[in-house]
Short mmCIF file of C-alpha atoms (C1' of nucleotides) in Angstrom, two decimals:
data_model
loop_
_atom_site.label_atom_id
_atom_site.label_comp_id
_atom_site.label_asym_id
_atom_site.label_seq_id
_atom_site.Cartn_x
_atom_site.Cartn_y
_atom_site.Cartn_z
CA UNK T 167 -27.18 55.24 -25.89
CA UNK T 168 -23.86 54.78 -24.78
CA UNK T 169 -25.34 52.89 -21.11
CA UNK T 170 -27.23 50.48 -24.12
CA UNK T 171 -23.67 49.53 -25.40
CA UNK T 172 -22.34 49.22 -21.96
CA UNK T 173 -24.99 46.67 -21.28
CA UNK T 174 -24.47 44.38 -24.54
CA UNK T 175 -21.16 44.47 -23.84
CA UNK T 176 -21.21 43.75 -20.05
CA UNK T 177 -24.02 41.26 -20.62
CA UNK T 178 -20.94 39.36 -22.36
CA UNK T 179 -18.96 39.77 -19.64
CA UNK T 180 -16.89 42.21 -21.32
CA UNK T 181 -15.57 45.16 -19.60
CA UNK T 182 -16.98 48.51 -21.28
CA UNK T 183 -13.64 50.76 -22.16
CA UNK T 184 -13.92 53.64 -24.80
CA UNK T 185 -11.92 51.40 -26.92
CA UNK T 186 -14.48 48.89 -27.08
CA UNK T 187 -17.45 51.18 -26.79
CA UNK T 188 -16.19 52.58 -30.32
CA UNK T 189 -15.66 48.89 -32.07
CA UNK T 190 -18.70 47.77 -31.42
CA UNK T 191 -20.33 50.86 -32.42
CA UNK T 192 -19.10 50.61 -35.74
CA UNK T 193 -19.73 46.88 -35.79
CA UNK T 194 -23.82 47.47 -34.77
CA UNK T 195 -23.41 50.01 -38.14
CA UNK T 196 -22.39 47.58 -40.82
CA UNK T 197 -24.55 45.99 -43.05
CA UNK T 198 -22.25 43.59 -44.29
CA UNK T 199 -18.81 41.89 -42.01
CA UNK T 200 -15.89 43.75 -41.76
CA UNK T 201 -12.25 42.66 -41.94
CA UNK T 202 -9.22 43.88 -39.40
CA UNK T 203 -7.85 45.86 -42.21
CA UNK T 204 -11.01 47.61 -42.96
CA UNK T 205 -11.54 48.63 -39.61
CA UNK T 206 -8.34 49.50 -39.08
CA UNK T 207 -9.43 51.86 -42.37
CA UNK T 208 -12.59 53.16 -40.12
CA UNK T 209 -10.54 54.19 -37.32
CA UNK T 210 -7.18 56.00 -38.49
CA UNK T 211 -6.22 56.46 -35.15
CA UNK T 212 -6.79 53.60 -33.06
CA UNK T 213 -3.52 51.03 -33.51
CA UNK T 214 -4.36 47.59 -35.37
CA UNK T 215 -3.02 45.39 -32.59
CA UNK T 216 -5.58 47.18 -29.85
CA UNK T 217 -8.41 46.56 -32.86
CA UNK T 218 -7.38 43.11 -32.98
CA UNK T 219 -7.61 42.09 -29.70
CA UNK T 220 -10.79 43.93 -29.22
CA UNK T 221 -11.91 41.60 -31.94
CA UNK T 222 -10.18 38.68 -30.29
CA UNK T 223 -11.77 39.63 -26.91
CA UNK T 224 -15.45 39.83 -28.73
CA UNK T 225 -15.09 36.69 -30.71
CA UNK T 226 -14.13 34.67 -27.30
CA UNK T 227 -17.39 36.47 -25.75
CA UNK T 228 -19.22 35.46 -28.02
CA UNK T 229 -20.23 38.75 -29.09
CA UNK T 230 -19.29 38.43 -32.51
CA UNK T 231 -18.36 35.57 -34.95
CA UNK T 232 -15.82 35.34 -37.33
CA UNK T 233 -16.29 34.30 -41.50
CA UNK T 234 -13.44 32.76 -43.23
CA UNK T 235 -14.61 33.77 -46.47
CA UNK T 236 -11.20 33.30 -48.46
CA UNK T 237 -11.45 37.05 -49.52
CA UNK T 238 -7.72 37.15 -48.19
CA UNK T 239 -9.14 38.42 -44.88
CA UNK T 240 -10.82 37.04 -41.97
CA UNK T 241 -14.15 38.76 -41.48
CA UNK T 242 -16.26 39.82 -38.09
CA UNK T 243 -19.93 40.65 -37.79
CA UNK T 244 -22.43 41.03 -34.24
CA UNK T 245 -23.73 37.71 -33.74
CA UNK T 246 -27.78 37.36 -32.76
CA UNK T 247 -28.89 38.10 -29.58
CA UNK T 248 -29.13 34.54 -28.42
CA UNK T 249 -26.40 32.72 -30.24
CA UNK T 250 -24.15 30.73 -28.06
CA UNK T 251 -21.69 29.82 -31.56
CA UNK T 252 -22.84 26.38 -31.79
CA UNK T 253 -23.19 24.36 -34.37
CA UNK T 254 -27.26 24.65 -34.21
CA UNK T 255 -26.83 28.36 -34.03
CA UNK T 256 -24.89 28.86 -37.41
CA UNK T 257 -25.56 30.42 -40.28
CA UNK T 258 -24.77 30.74 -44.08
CA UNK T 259 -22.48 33.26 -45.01
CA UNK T 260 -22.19 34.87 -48.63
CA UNK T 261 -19.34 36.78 -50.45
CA UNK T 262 -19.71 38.78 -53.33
CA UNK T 263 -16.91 38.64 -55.59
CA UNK T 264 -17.34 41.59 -57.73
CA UNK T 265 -17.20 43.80 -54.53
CA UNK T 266 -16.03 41.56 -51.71
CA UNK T 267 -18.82 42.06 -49.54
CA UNK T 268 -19.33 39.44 -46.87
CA UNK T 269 -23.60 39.11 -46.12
CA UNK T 270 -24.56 36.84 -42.92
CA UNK T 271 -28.03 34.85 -44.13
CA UNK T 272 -29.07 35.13 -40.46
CA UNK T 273 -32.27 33.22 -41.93
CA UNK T 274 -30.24 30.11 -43.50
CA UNK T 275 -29.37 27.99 -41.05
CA UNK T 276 -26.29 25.94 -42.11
CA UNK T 277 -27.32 22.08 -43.08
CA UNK T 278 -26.95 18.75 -40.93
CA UNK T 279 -24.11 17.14 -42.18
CA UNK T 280 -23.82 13.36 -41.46
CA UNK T 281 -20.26 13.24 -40.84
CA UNK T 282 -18.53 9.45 -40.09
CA UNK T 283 -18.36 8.65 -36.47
CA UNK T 284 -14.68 8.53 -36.52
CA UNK T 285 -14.77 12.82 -36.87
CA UNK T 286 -15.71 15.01 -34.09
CA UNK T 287 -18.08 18.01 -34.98
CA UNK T 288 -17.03 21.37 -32.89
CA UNK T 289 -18.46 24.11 -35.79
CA UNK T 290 -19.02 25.08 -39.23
CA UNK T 291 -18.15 27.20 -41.70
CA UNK T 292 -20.26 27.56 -44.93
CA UNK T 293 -19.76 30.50 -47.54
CA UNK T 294 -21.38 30.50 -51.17
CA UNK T 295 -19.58 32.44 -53.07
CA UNK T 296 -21.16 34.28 -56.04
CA UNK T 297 -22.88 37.66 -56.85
CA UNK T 298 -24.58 40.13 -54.58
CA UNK T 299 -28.20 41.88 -55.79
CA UNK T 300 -26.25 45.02 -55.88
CA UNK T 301 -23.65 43.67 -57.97
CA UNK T 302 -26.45 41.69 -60.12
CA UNK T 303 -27.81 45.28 -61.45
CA UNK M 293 4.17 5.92 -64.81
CA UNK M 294 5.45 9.16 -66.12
CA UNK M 295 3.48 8.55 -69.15
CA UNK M 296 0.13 8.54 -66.97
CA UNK M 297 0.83 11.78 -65.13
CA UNK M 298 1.97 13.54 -68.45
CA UNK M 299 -1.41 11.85 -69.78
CA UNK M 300 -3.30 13.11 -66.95
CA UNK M 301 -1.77 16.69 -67.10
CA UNK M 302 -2.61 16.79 -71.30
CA UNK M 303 -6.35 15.57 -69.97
CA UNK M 304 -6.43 19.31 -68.59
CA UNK M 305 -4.54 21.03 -71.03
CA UNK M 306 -1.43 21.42 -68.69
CA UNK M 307 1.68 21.41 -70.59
CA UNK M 308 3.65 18.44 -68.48
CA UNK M 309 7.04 20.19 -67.72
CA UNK M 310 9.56 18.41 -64.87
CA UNK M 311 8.15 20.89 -62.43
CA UNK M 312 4.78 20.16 -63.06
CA UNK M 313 5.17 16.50 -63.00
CA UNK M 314 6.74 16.36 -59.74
CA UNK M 315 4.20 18.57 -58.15
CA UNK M 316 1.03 16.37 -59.64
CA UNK M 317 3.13 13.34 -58.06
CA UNK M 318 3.15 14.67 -54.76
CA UNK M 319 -0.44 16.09 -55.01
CA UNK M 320 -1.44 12.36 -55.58
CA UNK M 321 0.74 11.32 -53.10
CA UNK M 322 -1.17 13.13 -50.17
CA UNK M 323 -3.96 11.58 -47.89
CA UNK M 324 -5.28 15.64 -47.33
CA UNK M 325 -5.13 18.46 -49.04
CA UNK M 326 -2.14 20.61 -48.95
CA UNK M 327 -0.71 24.38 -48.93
CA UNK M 328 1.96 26.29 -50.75
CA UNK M 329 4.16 26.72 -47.60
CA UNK M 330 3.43 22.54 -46.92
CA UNK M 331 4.29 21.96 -50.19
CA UNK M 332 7.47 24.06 -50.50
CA UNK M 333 8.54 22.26 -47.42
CA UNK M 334 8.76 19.40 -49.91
CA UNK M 335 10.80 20.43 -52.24
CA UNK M 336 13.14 22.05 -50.12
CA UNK M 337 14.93 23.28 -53.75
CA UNK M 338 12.19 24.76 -55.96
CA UNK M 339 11.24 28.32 -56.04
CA UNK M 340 7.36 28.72 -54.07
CA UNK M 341 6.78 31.45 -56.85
CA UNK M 342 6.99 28.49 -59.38
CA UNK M 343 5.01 26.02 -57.08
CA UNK M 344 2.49 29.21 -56.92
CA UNK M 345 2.17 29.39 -59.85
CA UNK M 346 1.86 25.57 -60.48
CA UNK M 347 -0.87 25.49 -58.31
CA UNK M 348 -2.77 28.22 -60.07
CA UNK M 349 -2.57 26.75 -62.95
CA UNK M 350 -3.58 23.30 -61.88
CA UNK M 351 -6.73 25.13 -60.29
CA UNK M 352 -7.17 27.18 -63.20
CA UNK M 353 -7.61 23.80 -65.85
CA UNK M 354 -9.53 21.96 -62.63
CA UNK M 355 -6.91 19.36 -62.18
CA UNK M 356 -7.13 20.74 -58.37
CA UNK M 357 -9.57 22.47 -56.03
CA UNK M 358 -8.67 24.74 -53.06
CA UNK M 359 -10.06 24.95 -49.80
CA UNK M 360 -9.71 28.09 -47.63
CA UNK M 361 -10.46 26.59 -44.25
CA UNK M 362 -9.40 29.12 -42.29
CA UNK M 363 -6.25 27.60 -41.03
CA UNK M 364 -3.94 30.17 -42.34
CA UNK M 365 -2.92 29.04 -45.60
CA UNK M 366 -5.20 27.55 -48.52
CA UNK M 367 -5.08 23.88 -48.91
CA UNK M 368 -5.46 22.09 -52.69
CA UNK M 369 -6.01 18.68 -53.01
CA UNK M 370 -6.94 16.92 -56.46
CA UNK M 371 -10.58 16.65 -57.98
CA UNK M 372 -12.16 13.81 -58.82
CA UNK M 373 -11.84 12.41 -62.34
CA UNK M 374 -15.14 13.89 -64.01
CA UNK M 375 -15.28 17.12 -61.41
CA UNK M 376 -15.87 20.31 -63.21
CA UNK M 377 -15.81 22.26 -60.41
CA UNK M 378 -19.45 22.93 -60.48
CA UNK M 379 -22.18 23.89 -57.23
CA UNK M 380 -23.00 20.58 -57.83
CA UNK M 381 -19.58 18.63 -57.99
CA UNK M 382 -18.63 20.16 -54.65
CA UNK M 383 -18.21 18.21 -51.86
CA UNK M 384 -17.70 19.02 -47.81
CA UNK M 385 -14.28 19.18 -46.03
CA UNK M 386 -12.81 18.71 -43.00
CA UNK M 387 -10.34 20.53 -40.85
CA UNK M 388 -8.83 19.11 -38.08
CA UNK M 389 -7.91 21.76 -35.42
CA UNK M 390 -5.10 19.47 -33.61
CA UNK M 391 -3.34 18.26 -36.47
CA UNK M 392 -4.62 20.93 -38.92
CA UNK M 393 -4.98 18.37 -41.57
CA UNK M 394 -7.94 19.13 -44.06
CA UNK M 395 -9.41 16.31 -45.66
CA UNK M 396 -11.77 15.87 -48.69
CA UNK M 397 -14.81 14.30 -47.74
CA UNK M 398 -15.68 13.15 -51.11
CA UNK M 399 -19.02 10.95 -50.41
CA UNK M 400 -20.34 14.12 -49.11
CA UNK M 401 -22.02 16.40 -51.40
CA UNK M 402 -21.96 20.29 -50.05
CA UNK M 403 -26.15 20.86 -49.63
CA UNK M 404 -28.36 22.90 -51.90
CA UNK M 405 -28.73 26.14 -50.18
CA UNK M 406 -31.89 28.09 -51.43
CA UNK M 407 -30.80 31.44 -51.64
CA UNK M 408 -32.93 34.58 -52.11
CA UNK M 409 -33.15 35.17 -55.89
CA UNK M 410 -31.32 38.68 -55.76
CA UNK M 411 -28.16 36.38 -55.31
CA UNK M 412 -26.54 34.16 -58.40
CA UNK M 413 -24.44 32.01 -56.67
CA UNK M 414 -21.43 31.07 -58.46
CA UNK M 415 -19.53 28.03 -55.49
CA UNK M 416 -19.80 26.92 -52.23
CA UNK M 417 -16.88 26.31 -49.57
CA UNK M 418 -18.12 24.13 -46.59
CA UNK M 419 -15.60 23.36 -44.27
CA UNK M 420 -16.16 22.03 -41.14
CA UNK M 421 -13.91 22.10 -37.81
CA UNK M 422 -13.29 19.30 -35.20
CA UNK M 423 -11.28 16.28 -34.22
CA UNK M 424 -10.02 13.73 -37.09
CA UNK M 425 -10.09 9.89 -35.97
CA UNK M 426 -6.32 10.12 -35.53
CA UNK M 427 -6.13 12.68 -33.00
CA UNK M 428 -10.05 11.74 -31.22
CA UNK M 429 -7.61 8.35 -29.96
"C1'" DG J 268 12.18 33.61 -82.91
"C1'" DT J 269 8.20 33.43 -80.24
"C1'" DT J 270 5.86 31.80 -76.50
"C1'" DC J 271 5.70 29.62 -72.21
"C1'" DT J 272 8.06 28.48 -67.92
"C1'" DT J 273 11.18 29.09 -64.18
"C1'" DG J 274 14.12 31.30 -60.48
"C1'" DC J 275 15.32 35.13 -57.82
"C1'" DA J 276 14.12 39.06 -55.56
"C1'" DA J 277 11.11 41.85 -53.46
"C1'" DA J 278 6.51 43.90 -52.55
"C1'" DA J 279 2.12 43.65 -50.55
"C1'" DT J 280 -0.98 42.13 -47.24
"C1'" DA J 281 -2.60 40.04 -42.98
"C1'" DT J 282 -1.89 38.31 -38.56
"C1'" DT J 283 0.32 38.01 -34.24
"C1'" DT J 284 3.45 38.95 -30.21
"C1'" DG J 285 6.62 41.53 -26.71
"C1'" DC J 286 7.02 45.05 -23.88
"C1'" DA J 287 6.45 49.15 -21.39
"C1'" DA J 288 3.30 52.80 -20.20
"C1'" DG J 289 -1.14 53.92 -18.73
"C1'" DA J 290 -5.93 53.32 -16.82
"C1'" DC J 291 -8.82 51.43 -13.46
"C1'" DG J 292 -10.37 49.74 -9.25
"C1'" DC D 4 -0.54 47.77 -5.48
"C1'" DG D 5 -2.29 44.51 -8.97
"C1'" DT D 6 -4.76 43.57 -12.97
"C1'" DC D 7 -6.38 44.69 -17.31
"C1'" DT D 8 -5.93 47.55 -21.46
"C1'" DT D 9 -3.59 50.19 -24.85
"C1'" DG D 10 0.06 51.89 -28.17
"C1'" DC D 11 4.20 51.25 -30.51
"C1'" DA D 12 7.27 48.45 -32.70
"C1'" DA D 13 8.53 44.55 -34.83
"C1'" DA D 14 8.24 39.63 -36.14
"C1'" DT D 15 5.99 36.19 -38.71
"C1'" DA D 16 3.45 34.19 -42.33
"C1'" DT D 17 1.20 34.02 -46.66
"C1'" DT D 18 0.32 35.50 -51.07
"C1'" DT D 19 1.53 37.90 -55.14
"C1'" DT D 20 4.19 40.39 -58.83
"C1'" DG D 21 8.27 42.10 -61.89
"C1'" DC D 22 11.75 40.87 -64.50
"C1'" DA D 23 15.30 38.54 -66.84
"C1'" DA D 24 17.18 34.07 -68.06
"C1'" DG D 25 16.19 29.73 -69.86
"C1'" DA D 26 13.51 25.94 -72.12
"C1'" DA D 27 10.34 24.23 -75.55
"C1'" DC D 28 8.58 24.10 -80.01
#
DNA sequence: GTTCTTGCAAAATATTTGCAAGACG
DNA sequence: CGTCTTGCAAATATTTTGCAAGAAC
């Protein structure tokens, strides 16, 4: 169990320490993406700026991506196996407002978009903003 | 002049006080869309509580839209003429990540996104990241 | 006078950095 | 030893609210 971690995270090129072992294990158990603050919330113990760099560390690596869902919080959930954060890899993201919950649509691809020539494409970020089925009830 | 921003303002059921009136004039002043902190900058002497506030209100009557592009602060910029704010009157953006400018990319209509049925989607925010035609030089 | 608006102050929240101690190889 | 990681503290930045004074009608 814990060797399967190890390898995720040293298949990133990310040095295994407890630290980490415990963020991403909490990351591979969320249904939804989870902010600083509410891992911060999950952990009690471990201090914000060690979470955050753990976060910073996983983002770089690729590991995990990052939503800026304008909840008030930048969010974090496990990217795919394969993604390499490119443009081509991306996906929708939605946000509930009734209960803030942040869903990846790991099966909607974000759209083409023809910018002008004059702009230079590096990535995307696309959140629809609305109701979750939970919520909907 | 001040006649056509009051008349603008009474369009959207915005009471046209001094304060207001300046900040519309600067809002149409601006080539991108703009944040609080940008805009307090500005005014060096008003209160950002009142320019909050200002720009709350502007959103709230859809004289402006804001754009959380992940930069730190939300931008606003002003809507079209005939935008209600509607999935369908939403249009891409653009954030520059060397000069951190965010631009409206009007002519460019945010996609449909077909989302499972168990969601009721309510906006979209669509903001991509790269290299404006100023900086690419 | 009643309602709406503004200014000041401060709270609340989120993000980020410096630095020294500790872990690891 | 040298490098990387962690914990604590604090700085920074942004957003938001309470409240009383003032303006508008």
């Amino acid at each position: 169990m814990k060797k399967e971690i190890d390898k995720k995270l040293q298949d990133k090129n990310i040095k295994p320490t407890a630290m980490r072992q415990l963020v991403f294990k909490v990351l591979t158990e969320q249904k939804t993406a989870i902010s600083l603050p509410e891992l911060e919330i999950k952990f009690e113990k471990a201090d914000k700026a060690t979470l955050y760099r753990t976060l910073k560390t996983f983002q770089e690596n690729k590991l995990i991506h990052s939503i800026e869902d304008g909840s008030g919080s930048v969010k974090y959930a496990l990217c795919q196996e394969t993604c390499e954060c490119q443009p081509e890899d991306l996906h929708v993201h939605f946000l509930c407002t009734k209960c803030n919950q942040t869903f990846c649509l790991n099966d909607i691809p974000v759209p083409t978009i023809n910018l002008p020539n004059s702009f230079y494409l590096e990535s995307v970020n696309m959140v629809i903003k609305g109701v979750c089925s939970n919520c909907k009830k």
